[in-house]
Coordinates of N, CA, C and O in Angstrom, one line a residue:
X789 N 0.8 -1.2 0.0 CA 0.0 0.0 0.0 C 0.9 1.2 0.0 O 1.9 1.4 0.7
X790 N 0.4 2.0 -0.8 CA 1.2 3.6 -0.7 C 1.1 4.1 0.3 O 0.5 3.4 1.2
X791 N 1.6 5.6 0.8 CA 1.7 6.2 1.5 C 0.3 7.5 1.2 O 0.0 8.0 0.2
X792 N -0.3 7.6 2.5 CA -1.5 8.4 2.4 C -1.1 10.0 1.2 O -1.9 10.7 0.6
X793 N 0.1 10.0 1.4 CA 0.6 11.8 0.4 C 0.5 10.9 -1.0 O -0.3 11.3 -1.8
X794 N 1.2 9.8 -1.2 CA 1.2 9.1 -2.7 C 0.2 9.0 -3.3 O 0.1 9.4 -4.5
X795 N -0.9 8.5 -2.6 CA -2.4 8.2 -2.7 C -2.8 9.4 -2.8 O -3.5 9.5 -3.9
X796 N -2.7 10.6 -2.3 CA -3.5 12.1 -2.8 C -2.6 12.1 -3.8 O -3.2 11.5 -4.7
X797 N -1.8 12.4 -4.1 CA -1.2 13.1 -5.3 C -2.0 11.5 -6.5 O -2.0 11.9 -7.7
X798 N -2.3 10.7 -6.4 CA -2.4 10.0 -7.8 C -3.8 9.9 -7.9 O -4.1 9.3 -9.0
X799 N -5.1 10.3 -7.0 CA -6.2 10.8 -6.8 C -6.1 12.3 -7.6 O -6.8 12.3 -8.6
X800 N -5.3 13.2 -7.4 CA -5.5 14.6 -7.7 C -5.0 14.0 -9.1 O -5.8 14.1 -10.0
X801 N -3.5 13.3 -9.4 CA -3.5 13.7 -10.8 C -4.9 12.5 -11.9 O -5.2 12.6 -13.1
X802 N -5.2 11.7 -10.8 CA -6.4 10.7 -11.7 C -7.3 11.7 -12.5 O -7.6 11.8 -13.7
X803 N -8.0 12.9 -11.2 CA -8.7 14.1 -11.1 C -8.2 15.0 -12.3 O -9.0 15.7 -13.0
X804 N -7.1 14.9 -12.5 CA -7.0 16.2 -13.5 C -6.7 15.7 -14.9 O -6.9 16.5 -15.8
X805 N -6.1 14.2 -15.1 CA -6.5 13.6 -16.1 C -7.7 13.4 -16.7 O -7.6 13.2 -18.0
X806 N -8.9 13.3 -16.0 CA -10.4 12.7 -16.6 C -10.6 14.0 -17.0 O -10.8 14.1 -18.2
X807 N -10.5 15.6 -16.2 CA -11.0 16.5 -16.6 C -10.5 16.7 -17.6 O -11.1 16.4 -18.6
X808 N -9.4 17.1 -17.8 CA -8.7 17.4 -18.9 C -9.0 16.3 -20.4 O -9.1 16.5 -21.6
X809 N -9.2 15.7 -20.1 CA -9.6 14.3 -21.0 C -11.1 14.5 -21.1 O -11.3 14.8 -22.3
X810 N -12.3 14.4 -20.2 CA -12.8 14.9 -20.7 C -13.8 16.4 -21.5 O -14.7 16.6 -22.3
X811 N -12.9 17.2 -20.8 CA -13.3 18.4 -21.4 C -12.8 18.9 -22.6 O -13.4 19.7 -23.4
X812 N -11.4 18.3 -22.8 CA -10.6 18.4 -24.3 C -10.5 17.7 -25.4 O -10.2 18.2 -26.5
X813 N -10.7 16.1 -25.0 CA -11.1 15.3 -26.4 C -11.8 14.1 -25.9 O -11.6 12.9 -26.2
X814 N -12.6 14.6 -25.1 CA -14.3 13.8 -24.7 C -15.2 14.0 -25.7 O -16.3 13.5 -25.5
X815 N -15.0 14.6 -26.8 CA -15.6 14.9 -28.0 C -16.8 13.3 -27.8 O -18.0 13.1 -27.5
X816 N -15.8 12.6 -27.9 CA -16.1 11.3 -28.8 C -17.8 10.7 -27.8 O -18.6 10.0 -28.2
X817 N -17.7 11.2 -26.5 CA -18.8 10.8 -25.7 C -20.1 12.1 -25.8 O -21.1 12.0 -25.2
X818 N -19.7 13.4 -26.8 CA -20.9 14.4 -26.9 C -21.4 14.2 -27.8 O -22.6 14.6 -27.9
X819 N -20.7 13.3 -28.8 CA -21.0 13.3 -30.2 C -21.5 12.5 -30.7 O -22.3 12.9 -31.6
X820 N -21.4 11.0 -30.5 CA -22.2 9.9 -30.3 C -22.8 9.7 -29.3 O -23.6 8.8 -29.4
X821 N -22.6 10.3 -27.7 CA -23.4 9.8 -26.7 C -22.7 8.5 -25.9 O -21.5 8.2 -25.8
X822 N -23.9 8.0 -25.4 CA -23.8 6.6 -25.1 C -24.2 5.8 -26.0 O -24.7 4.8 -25.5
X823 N -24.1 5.8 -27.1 CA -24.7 5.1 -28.4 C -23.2 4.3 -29.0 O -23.6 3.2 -29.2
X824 N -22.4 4.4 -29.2 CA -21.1 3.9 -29.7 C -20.9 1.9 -28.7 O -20.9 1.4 -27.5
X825 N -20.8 1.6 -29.7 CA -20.3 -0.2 -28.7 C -19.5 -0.3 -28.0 O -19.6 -1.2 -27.1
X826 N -18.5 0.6 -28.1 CA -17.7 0.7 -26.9 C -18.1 1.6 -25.8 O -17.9 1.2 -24.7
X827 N -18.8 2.9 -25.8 CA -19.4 3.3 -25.0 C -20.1 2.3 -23.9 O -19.8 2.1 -22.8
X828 N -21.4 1.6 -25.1 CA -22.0 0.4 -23.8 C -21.1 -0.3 -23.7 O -21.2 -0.6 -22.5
X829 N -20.2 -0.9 -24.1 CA -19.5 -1.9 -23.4 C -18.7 -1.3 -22.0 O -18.7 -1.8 -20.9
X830 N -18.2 -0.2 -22.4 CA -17.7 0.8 -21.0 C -18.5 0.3 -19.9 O -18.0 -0.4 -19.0
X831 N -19.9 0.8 -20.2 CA -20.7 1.1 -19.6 C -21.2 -0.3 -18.3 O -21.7 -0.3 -17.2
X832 N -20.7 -1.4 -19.3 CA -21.8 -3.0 -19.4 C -20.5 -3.2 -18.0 O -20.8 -3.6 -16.8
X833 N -19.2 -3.0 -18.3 CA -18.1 -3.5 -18.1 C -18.3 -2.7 -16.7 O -19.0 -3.2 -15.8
X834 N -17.8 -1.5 -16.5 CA -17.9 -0.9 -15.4 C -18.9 -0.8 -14.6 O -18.7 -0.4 -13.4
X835 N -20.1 -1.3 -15.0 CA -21.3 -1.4 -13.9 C -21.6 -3.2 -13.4 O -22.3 -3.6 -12.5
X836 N -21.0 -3.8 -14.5 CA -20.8 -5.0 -13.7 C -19.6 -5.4 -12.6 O -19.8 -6.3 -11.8
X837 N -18.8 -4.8 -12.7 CA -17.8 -4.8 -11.9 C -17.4 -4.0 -10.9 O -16.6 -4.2 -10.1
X838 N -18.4 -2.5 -11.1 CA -18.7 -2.3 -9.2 C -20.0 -2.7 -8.9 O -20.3 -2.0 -7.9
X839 N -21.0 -3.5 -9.3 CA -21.8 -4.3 -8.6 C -20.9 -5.7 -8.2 O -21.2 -6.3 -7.1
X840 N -19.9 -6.1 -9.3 CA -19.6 -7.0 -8.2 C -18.5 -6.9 -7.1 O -18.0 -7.9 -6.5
X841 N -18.1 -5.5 -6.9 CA -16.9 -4.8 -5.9 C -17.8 -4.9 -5.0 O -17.5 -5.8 -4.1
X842 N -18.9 -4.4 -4.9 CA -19.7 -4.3 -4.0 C -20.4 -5.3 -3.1 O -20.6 -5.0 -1.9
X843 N -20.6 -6.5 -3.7 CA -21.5 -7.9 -3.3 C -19.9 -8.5 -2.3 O -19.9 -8.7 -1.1
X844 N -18.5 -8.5 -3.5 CA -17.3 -9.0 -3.0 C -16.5 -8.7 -1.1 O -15.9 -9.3 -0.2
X845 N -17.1 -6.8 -1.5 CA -16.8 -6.4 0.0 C -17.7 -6.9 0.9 O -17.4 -7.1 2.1
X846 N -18.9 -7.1 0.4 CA -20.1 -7.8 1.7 C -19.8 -8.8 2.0 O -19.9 -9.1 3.2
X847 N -19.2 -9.7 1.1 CA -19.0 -11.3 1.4 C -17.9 -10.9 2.7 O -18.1 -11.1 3.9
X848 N -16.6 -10.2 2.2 CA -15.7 -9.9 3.1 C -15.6 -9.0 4.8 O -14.8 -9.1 5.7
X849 N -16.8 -8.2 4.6 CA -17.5 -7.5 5.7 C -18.1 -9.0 6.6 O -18.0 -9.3 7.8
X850 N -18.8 -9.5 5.5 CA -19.7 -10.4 6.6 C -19.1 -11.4 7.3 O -19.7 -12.0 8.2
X851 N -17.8 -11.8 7.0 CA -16.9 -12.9 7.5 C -16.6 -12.4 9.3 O -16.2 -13.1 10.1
X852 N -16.9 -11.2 9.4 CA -16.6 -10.3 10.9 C -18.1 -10.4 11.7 O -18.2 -10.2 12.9
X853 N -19.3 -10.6 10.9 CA -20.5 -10.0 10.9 C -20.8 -11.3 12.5 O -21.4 -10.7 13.4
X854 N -20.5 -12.5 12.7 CA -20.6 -13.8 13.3 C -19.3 -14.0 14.5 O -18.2 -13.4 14.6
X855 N -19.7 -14.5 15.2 CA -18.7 -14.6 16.6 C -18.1 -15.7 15.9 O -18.8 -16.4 15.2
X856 N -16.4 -15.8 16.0 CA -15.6 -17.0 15.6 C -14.3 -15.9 15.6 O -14.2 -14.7 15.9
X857 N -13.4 -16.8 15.1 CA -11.8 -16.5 14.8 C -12.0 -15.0 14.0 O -13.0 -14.7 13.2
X858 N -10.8 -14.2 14.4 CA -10.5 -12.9 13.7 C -10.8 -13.3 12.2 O -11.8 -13.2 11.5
X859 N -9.6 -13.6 11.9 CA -9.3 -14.3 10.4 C -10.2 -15.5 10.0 O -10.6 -16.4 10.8
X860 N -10.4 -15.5 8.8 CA -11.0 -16.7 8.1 C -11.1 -16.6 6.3 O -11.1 -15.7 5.5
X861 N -11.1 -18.2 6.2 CA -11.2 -18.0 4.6 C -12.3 -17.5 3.9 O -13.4 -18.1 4.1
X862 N -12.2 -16.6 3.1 CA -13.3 -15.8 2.6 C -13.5 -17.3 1.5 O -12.7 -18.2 1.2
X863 N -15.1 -17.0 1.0 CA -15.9 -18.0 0.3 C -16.9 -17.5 -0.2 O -17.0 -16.4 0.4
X864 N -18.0 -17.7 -1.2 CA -19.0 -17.3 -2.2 C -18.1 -16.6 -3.7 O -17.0 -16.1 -3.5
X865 N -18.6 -16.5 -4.6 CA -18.4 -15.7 -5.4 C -17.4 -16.2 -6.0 O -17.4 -17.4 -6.3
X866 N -16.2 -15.1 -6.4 CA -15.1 -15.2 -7.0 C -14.1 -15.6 -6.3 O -13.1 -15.8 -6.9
X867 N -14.2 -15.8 -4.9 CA -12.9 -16.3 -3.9 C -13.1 -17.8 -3.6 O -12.4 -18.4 -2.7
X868 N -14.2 -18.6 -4.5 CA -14.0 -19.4 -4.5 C -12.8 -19.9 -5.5 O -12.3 -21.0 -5.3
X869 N -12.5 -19.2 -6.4 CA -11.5 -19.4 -7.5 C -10.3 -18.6 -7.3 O -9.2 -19.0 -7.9
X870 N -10.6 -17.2 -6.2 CA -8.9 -16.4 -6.8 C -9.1 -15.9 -5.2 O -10.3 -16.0 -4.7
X871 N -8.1 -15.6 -4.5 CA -7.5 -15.1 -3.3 C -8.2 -13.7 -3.1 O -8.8 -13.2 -2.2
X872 N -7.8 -13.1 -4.3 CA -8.2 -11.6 -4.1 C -9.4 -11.6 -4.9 O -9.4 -10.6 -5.5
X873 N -10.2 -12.2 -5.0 CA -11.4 -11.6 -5.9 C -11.8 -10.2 -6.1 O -12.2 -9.7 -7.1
X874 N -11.6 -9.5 -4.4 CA -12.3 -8.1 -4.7 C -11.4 -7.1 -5.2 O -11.7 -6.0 -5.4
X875 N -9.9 -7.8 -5.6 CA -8.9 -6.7 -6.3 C -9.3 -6.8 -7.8 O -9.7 -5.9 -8.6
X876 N -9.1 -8.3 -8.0 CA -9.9 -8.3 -9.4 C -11.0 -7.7 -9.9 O -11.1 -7.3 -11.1
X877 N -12.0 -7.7 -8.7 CA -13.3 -6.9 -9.9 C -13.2 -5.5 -9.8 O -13.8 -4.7 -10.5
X878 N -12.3 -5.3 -8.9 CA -12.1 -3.6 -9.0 C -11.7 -3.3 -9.9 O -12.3 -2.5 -10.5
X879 N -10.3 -4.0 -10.3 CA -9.5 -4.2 -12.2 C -10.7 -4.5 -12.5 O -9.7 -4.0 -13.0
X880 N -11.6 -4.8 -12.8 CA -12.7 -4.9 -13.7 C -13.1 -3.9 -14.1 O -12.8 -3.4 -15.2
X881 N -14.1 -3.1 -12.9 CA -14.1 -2.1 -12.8 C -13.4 -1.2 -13.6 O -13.9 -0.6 -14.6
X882 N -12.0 -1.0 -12.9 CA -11.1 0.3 -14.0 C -11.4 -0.3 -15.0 O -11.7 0.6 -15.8
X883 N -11.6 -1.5 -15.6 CA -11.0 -1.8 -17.0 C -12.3 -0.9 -17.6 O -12.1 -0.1 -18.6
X884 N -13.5 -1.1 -17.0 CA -14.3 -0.3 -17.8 C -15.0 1.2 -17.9 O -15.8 1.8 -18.6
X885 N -13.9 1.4 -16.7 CA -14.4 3.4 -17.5 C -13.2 3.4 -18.1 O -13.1 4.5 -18.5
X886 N -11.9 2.7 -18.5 CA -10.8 2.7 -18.8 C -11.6 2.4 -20.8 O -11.4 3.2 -21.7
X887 N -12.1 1.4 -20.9 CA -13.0 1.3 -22.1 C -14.0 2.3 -22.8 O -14.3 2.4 -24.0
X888 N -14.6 3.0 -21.4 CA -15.6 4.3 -21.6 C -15.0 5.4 -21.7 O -15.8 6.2 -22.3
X889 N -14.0 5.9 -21.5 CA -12.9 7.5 -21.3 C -12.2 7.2 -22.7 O -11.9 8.2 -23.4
X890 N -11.9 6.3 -23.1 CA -10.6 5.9 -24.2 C -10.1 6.9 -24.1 O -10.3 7.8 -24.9
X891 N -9.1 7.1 -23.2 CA -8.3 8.0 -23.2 C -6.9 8.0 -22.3 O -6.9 7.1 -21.4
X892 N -6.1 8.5 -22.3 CA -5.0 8.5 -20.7 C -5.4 8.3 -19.3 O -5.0 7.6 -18.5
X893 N -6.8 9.4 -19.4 CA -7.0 9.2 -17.7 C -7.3 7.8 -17.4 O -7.2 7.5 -16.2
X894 N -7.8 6.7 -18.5 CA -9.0 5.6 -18.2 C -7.4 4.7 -18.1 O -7.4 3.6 -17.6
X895 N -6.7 5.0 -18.4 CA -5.6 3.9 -18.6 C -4.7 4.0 -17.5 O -4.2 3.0 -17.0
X896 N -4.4 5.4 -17.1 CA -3.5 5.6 -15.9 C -4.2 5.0 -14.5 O -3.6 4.4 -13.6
X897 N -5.6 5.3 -14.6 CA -6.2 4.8 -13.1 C -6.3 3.2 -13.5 O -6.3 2.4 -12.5
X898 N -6.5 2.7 -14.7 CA -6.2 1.1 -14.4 C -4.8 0.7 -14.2 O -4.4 -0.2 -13.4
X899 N -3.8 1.5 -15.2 CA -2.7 0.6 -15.0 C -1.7 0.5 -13.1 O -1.1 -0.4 -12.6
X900 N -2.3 2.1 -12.5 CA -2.2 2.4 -11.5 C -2.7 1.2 -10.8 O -1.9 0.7 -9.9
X901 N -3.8 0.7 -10.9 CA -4.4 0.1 -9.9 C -3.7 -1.4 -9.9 O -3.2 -1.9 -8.9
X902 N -3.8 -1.9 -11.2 CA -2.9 -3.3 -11.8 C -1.3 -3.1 -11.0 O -0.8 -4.1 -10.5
X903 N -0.9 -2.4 -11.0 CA 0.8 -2.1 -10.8 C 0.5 -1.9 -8.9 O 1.5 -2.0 -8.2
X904 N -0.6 -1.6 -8.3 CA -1.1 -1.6 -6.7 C -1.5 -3.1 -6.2 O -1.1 -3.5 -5.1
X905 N -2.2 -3.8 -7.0 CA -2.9 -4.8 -6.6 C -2.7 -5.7 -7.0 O -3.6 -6.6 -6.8
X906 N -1.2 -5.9 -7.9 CA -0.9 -7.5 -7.7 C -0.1 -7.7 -7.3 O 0.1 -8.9 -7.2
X907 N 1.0 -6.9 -6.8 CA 1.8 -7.2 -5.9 C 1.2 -7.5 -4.3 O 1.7 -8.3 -3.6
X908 N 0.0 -6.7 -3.9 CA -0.7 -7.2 -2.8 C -1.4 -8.6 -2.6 O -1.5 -9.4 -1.7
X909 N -1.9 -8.5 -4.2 CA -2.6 -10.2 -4.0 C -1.7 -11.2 -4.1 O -2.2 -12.3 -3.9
X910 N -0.2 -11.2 -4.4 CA 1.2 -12.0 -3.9 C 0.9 -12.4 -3.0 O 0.4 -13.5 -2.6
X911 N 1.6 -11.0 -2.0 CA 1.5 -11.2 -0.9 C 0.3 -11.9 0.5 O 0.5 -12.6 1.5
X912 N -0.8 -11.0 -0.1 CA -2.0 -11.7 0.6 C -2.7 -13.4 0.4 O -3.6 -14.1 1.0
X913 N -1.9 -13.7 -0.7 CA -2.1 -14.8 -1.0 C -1.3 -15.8 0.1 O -1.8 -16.5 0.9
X914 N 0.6 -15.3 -0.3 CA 0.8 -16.0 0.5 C 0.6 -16.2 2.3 O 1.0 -17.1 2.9
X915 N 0.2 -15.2 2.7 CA -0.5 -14.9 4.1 C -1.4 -15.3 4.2 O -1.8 -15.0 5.4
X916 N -2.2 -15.9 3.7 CA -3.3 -17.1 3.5 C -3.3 -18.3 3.6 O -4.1 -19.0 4.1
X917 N -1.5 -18.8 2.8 CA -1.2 -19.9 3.3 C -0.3 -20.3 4.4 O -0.1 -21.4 4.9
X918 N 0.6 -18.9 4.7 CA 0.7 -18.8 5.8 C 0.0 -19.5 7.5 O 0.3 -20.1 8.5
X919 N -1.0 -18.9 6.9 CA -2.2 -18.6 8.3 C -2.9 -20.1 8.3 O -3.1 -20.9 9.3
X920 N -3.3 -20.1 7.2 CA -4.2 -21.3 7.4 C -3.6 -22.9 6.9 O -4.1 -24.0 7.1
X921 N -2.4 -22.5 6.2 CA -2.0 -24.2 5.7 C -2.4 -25.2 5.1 O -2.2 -25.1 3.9
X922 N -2.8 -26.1 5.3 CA -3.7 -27.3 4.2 C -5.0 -26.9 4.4 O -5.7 -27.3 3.5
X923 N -5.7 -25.9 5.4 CA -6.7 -25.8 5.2 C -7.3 -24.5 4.2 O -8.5 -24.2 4.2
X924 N -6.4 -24.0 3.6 CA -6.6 -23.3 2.5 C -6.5 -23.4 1.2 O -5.4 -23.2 0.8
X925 N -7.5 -23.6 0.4 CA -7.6 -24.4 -0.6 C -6.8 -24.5 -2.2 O -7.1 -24.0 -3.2
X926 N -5.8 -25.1 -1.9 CA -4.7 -24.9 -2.9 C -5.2 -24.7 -4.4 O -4.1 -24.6 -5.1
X927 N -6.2 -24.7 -5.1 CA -6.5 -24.9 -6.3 C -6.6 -22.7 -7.0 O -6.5 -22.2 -8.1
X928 N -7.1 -22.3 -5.5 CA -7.5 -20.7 -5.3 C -6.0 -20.2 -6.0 O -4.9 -20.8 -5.8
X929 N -6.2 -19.0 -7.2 CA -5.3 -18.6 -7.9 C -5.1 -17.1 -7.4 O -6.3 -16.7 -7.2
X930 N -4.2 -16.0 -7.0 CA -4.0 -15.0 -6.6 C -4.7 -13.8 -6.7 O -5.0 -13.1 -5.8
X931 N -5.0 -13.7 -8.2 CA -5.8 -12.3 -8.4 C -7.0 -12.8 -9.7 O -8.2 -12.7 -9.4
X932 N -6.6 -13.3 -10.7 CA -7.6 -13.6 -11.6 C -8.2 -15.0 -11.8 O -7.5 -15.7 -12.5
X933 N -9.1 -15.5 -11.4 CA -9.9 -16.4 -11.6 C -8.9 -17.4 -12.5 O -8.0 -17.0 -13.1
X934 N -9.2 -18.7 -12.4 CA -8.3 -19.6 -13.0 C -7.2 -19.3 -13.7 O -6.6 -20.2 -14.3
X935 N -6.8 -17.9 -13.8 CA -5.4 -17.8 -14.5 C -4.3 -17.4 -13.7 O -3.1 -17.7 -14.0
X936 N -4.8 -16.7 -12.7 CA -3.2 -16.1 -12.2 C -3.8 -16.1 -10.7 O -3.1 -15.7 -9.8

């Protein structure tokens, strides 16, 4: 994780990238609208993927919600398959206003995020098998669903 000053400065410059992007050659979203295939696909892509950031942090909220052990293996969803599921759909997420902006700003806040969150899901991976040992299910892949 960055440092809370790193994190505002790449917030401020995310901020001045979209504006500037879109106010200077956002053309492409006044002019066709939301009507362009890539537009909805933006659109399909980014709203399926913070609905499922969203469902992913509940699964993760609710693992505290029950009296038992601090820690435990998260389960439902996508963490039946990848360690970090909720890093991944976040990269989902970016991937699709990253698809909707077509521009710098859409690519700096994914690549930003990609270059944040797989070095953590490394690590949180291996702190998983740290922690739990045979009882954590060896087939679970780091960040992306049966690939990685």
């Amino acid at each position: 994780a960055g440092s809370p000053c790193t994190l505002r400065y790449m917030g401020i410059l995310h901020g001045y990238l979209s504006a500037q992007w879109f106010a200077e050659h956002g053309k492409h979203l006044k002019e066709r609208g939301l009507k362009s295939l890539r537009s909805r696909l933006g659109l399909l892509v980014y709203y399926t993927g913070f609905a499922a950031l969203i469902w992913h942090d509940k699964l993760l909220r609710d693992l505290r919600a029950t009296p038992g052990p601090r820690y435990r293996i998260p389960t439902g969803g996508l963490f039946d398959y990848a360690t970090c599921a909720h890093y991944f759909v976040e990269l989902w997420t970016w991937a699709g206003f990253a698809i909707l902006s077509w521009g710098p700003n859409g690519l700096f806040i994914f690549l930003v995020s990609l270059g944040n969150l797989c070095p953590r899901a490394v690590a949180t991976h291996a702190w998983y098998i740290q922690k739990f040992g045979v009882e954590y299910p060896a087939q679970r892949k780091y960040l992306v669903p049966f690939v990685w």
